[in-house]
């Protein structure tokens, strides 16, 4: 309890030091309170922009709060643009923990000492973050691997800091009249879930396996293989990948990598994940991307760190493709209709009003050359406009927008003339063609055929059982059943008469032809 109180005091001290209470007091109606707080904290310098002060405060509070800032930087639908841009600079760098603790964690999780499990295990970690650190090793057969080990004591620390964040969210909601717009409690809940998901490294391993399977036949992306015999919720072992970080442009040029192709390939990889698979790597910043210079896989991207992935269902993909295509055709009415049809905008929303708002927001974008238009900025503007019409932006789309901005930024560093629309358009049109028309119908029928082949033969029996059940609940249904039975008997009699008549007619015609032939022969 004393430690929690001391931790809370430290948080309050840091918040006051960087003037973050300024955001809260801006919501006070009484100017006297504002003057009192300004006088009480006369000693501090808050001339630095608020976004920078917020980033510095989170860095001083430690790795859990740095993670919170990274999560907030993905919520461009909630946070002001200046704060989103600054929080995107947060780097998850913390000192490594003692290697003996890592060895103990491996022994506890995998049931043996690393020296027994591996032919070689490097004590000095090669990378360290707030949740885990990585050691290089070699399997008994000589395969080079990377071993990721969870930082000890993280669950307790996360639970304590998240509890304090919930208290802070309640406090801010009481003090600041506009705090409800930021949905602080929802953000803390999302952050809590995000961190506890990261504590299970098997989830990350499964994400990597899925992405590797999706790109098994691709010549664009490499994903490390997971060695499941050496994996647990707190330790995972994967193939060691060799390459040049994508941000090291000089080294890539020296190695002979085609930067223009690399930029285009990155955009193609992203849109393939989104529109073909509905499963995308959502943490594709330059620190998690290498470029292979091995002759067999030269120039391919290498993806690392799969703790954050996004998933999209068919409705999400349809929403994105329809909106992107409509945007670049400047068909703002279709954009408005797509919002309402998807159910994200209330059904009583006037199409013309939403169309007008989207036009006013996005038309200035098209004053630029097409190659300079940002998909991420389009989505961001769309989310901001949608807020006026009570549109609930889906979390997976916010995550996608953040990832798309990373991809665009990386692509344009590699190739300033990269035309994102030219690269993305074939993927959008292919998705639309697969969903609309005969091709889409055939594909969906093929996908549903196994289910229907099982259900269809049962339909008569199930219908009969349902009608009997209805009759037991409602006596009037018995009369309906009697009428149906009578109608069925009447139909059977008509069918019998028709079959008899047609059969007699055919038999008579055949007999008459036979008689004529017999007379002719005679």
Coordinates of C-alpha atoms in Angstrom, one line a residue, residues 45-297:
X45 CA 8.3 26.4 -17.2
X46 CA 5.4 25.3 -19.4
X47 CA 6.3 27.3 -22.5
X48 CA 7.2 24.1 -24.4
X49 CA 4.3 22.8 -26.6
X50 CA 1.9 20.5 -24.7
X51 CA 2.6 17.5 -26.9
X52 CA 6.3 17.6 -26.2
X53 CA 5.7 18.0 -22.5
X54 CA 3.4 14.9 -22.5
X55 CA 5.9 12.8 -24.3
X56 CA 8.7 13.8 -21.9
X57 CA 6.4 13.0 -18.9
X58 CA 5.6 9.6 -20.2
X59 CA 9.2 8.8 -20.8
X60 CA 10.1 9.8 -17.2
X61 CA 7.3 7.7 -15.8
X62 CA 8.8 4.5 -17.3
X63 CA 8.1 1.8 -19.8
X64 CA 4.5 1.1 -18.9
X65 CA 3.6 4.7 -19.5
X66 CA 5.7 4.8 -22.7
X67 CA 3.5 1.9 -23.9
X68 CA 0.4 3.9 -23.0
X69 CA 1.7 6.8 -25.1
X70 CA 2.3 4.4 -28.0
X71 CA -1.3 3.1 -27.8
X72 CA -2.6 6.7 -27.6
X73 CA -0.6 7.5 -30.7
X74 CA -2.8 5.0 -32.6
X75 CA -6.0 6.7 -31.5
X76 CA -6.1 9.6 -34.0
X77 CA -9.9 9.4 -33.8
X78 CA -9.7 10.5 -30.1
X79 CA -6.5 12.5 -29.7
X80 CA -5.6 15.9 -31.2
X81 CA -3.2 15.7 -34.2
X82 CA -0.3 17.5 -32.5
X83 CA -0.3 14.9 -29.6
X84 CA -0.7 12.0 -32.0
X85 CA 2.3 13.2 -34.0
X86 CA 4.5 13.7 -30.9
X87 CA 3.6 10.4 -29.2
X88 CA 4.5 8.5 -32.4
X89 CA 8.1 9.4 -31.5
X90 CA 8.1 7.4 -28.3
X91 CA 10.7 4.6 -28.5
X92 CA 10.3 1.5 -26.4
X93 CA 13.9 1.4 -25.2
X94 CA 14.8 0.3 -21.6
X95 CA 17.9 -1.2 -20.1
X96 CA 18.2 -5.0 -20.3
X97 CA 17.5 -7.0 -17.2
X98 CA 20.0 -9.4 -15.7
X99 CA 20.9 -12.4 -17.9
X100 CA 20.6 -14.7 -14.9
X101 CA 17.0 -13.7 -14.6
X102 CA 16.5 -14.6 -18.3
X103 CA 18.2 -18.0 -17.8
X104 CA 15.9 -18.7 -14.7
X105 CA 12.9 -17.7 -16.8
X106 CA 13.9 -20.1 -19.6
X107 CA 14.6 -22.9 -17.2
X108 CA 11.2 -22.4 -15.4
X109 CA 9.3 -22.2 -18.7
X110 CA 11.0 -24.9 -20.8
X111 CA 12.0 -27.2 -18.0
X112 CA 15.8 -27.2 -18.6
X113 CA 18.8 -24.9 -18.4
X114 CA 19.6 -23.0 -21.7
X115 CA 23.0 -24.8 -21.8
X116 CA 21.1 -28.1 -22.0
X117 CA 18.4 -26.8 -24.5
X118 CA 20.8 -25.0 -26.9
X119 CA 24.1 -25.8 -28.4
X120 CA 25.0 -22.1 -27.7
X121 CA 23.2 -19.4 -25.7
X122 CA 24.6 -15.8 -25.7
X123 CA 24.3 -14.3 -22.2
X124 CA 24.4 -10.7 -23.5
X125 CA 21.0 -9.7 -25.0
X126 CA 20.9 -8.1 -28.5
X127 CA 17.7 -6.1 -27.9
X128 CA 15.7 -5.0 -24.9
X129 CA 12.2 -3.5 -24.5
X130 CA 9.7 -3.0 -21.7
X131 CA 8.0 -6.4 -22.1
X132 CA 10.9 -8.7 -23.2
X133 CA 14.5 -9.0 -24.3
X134 CA 16.1 -11.1 -27.0
X135 CA 19.2 -13.4 -26.9
X136 CA 20.8 -15.2 -29.8
X137 CA 21.3 -18.9 -29.6
X138 CA 21.8 -22.1 -31.6
X139 CA 19.7 -25.3 -31.6
X140 CA 21.4 -28.7 -31.1
X141 CA 21.4 -29.2 -34.9
X142 CA 23.2 -25.8 -35.4
X143 CA 20.2 -23.8 -36.5
X144 CA 20.6 -20.1 -35.5
X145 CA 17.7 -18.8 -33.5
X146 CA 16.6 -15.8 -31.5
X147 CA 15.1 -16.4 -28.0
X148 CA 12.7 -13.8 -26.7
X149 CA 12.3 -13.8 -22.9
X150 CA 9.5 -12.1 -20.9
X151 CA 10.7 -9.5 -18.4
X152 CA 10.1 -10.9 -14.9
X153 CA 7.5 -9.3 -12.6
X154 CA 5.7 -7.5 -15.5
X155 CA 2.2 -8.6 -14.7
X156 CA 2.3 -7.2 -11.1
X157 CA 3.8 -3.9 -12.4
X158 CA 1.2 -3.6 -15.1
X159 CA -1.7 -4.3 -12.8
X160 CA -0.5 -1.7 -10.3
X161 CA 0.1 1.0 -13.0
X162 CA -3.2 0.3 -14.8
X163 CA -5.1 0.6 -11.5
X164 CA -3.5 4.0 -11.0
X165 CA -4.4 5.0 -14.6
X166 CA -8.0 4.1 -13.8
X167 CA -8.0 6.3 -10.8
X168 CA -6.5 9.1 -12.9
X169 CA -9.1 8.6 -15.6
X170 CA -11.9 9.0 -13.0
X171 CA -10.2 12.1 -11.6
X172 CA -9.9 13.7 -15.0
X173 CA -13.5 12.9 -15.9
X174 CA -14.7 14.7 -12.7
X175 CA -12.5 17.7 -13.3
X176 CA -12.7 18.3 -17.0
X177 CA -16.1 18.9 -18.5
X178 CA -15.0 17.8 -22.0
X179 CA -13.1 14.7 -20.8
X180 CA -15.9 12.3 -22.0
X181 CA -14.9 13.0 -25.6
X182 CA -11.5 11.4 -24.9
X183 CA -13.2 8.2 -23.5
X184 CA -10.4 7.9 -20.9
X185 CA -11.9 4.8 -19.2
X186 CA -12.2 3.0 -22.6
X187 CA -8.7 3.9 -23.5
X188 CA -7.3 2.5 -20.2
X189 CA -9.4 -0.7 -20.7
X190 CA -8.0 -1.1 -24.2
X191 CA -4.5 -0.5 -23.0
X192 CA -4.9 -3.0 -20.2
X193 CA -6.1 -5.6 -22.7
X194 CA -3.2 -4.8 -25.1
X195 CA -0.6 -5.2 -22.4
X196 CA -1.9 -8.5 -21.0
X197 CA -2.1 -9.8 -24.6
X198 CA 1.6 -8.9 -24.9
X199 CA 2.4 -10.8 -21.8
X200 CA 1.5 -14.1 -23.6
X201 CA 4.3 -14.6 -26.0
X202 CA 2.6 -17.6 -27.5
X203 CA 0.1 -15.2 -29.0
X204 CA 2.9 -13.4 -30.7
X205 CA 4.3 -16.7 -32.0
X206 CA 0.9 -17.7 -33.4
X207 CA 0.6 -14.3 -35.1
X208 CA 4.0 -14.9 -36.8
X209 CA 3.0 -18.4 -37.9
X210 CA -0.2 -17.1 -39.5
X211 CA 1.7 -14.3 -41.3
X212 CA 4.4 -16.7 -42.5
X213 CA 1.7 -19.1 -43.8
X214 CA 0.0 -16.2 -45.7
X215 CA 3.2 -15.3 -47.5
X216 CA 4.6 -18.8 -47.9
X217 CA 4.5 -18.5 -51.7
X218 CA 5.5 -14.8 -51.8
X219 CA 8.8 -13.4 -53.1
X220 CA 8.1 -10.1 -51.2
X221 CA 8.2 -10.9 -47.5
X222 CA 10.1 -13.2 -45.1
X223 CA 8.7 -14.1 -41.7
X224 CA 10.8 -16.1 -39.2
X225 CA 9.8 -19.7 -38.4
X226 CA 8.7 -20.5 -34.9
X227 CA 10.3 -23.5 -33.1
X228 CA 7.3 -24.7 -31.0
X229 CA 9.3 -27.2 -28.9
X230 CA 11.1 -24.2 -27.5
X231 CA 8.1 -21.9 -27.0
X232 CA 6.0 -21.1 -23.9
X233 CA 3.8 -18.2 -22.8
X234 CA 7.0 -16.5 -21.4
X235 CA 9.7 -17.7 -23.8
X236 CA 9.5 -18.1 -27.6
X237 CA 12.2 -19.2 -30.0
X238 CA 12.3 -18.2 -33.6
X239 CA 14.5 -18.4 -36.7
X240 CA 17.3 -15.8 -36.6
X241 CA 16.9 -13.3 -39.5
X242 CA 19.8 -11.5 -41.1
X243 CA 19.3 -8.2 -43.0
X244 CA 19.8 -4.5 -43.1
X245 CA 17.4 -2.2 -41.2
X246 CA 15.1 -0.5 -43.7
X247 CA 16.0 2.9 -42.3
X248 CA 19.7 2.5 -43.1
X249 CA 19.4 3.9 -46.7
X250 CA 23.1 4.3 -47.3
X251 CA 23.8 0.6 -46.4
X252 CA 20.9 -0.5 -48.7
X253 CA 22.3 1.6 -51.6
X254 CA 25.8 0.2 -51.0
X255 CA 24.4 -3.4 -51.1
X256 CA 22.7 -2.7 -54.4
X257 CA 19.1 -2.8 -53.3
X258 CA 16.6 -1.2 -55.7
X259 CA 15.0 1.4 -53.4
X260 CA 12.1 2.2 -55.9
X261 CA 11.2 -1.4 -56.0
X262 CA 11.6 -1.7 -52.3
X263 CA 9.2 1.2 -51.7
X264 CA 6.6 -0.2 -54.1
X265 CA 6.9 -3.7 -52.6
X266 CA 6.2 -2.4 -49.1
X267 CA 2.9 -0.9 -50.2
X268 CA 2.0 -4.0 -52.1
X269 CA 2.7 -6.2 -49.0
X270 CA 0.5 -4.0 -46.8
X271 CA -2.5 -4.0 -49.2
X272 CA -2.1 -7.7 -49.8
X273 CA -2.3 -8.3 -46.1
X274 CA -5.4 -6.0 -45.8
X275 CA -7.5 -7.0 -48.8
X276 CA -6.4 -10.6 -49.5
X277 CA -5.9 -11.9 -46.0
X278 CA -7.7 -9.4 -43.6
X279 CA -4.7 -10.0 -41.3
X280 CA -1.9 -7.4 -41.1
X281 CA 1.2 -6.6 -39.1
X282 CA 0.2 -3.5 -37.2
X283 CA 3.6 -2.5 -35.9
X284 CA 5.5 -2.0 -39.1
X285 CA 7.7 0.9 -38.1
X286 CA 11.3 0.9 -39.4
X287 CA 12.7 -0.8 -36.3
X288 CA 10.7 -3.9 -37.0
X289 CA 11.6 -4.2 -40.7
X290 CA 14.9 -5.6 -42.2
X291 CA 15.8 -6.1 -45.9
X292 CA 17.5 -9.3 -46.9
X293 CA 20.8 -9.2 -48.7
X294 CA 21.2 -13.0 -48.9
X295 CA 21.6 -13.9 -52.6
X296 CA 18.6 -16.4 -52.4
X297 CA 16.2 -13.8 -51.0

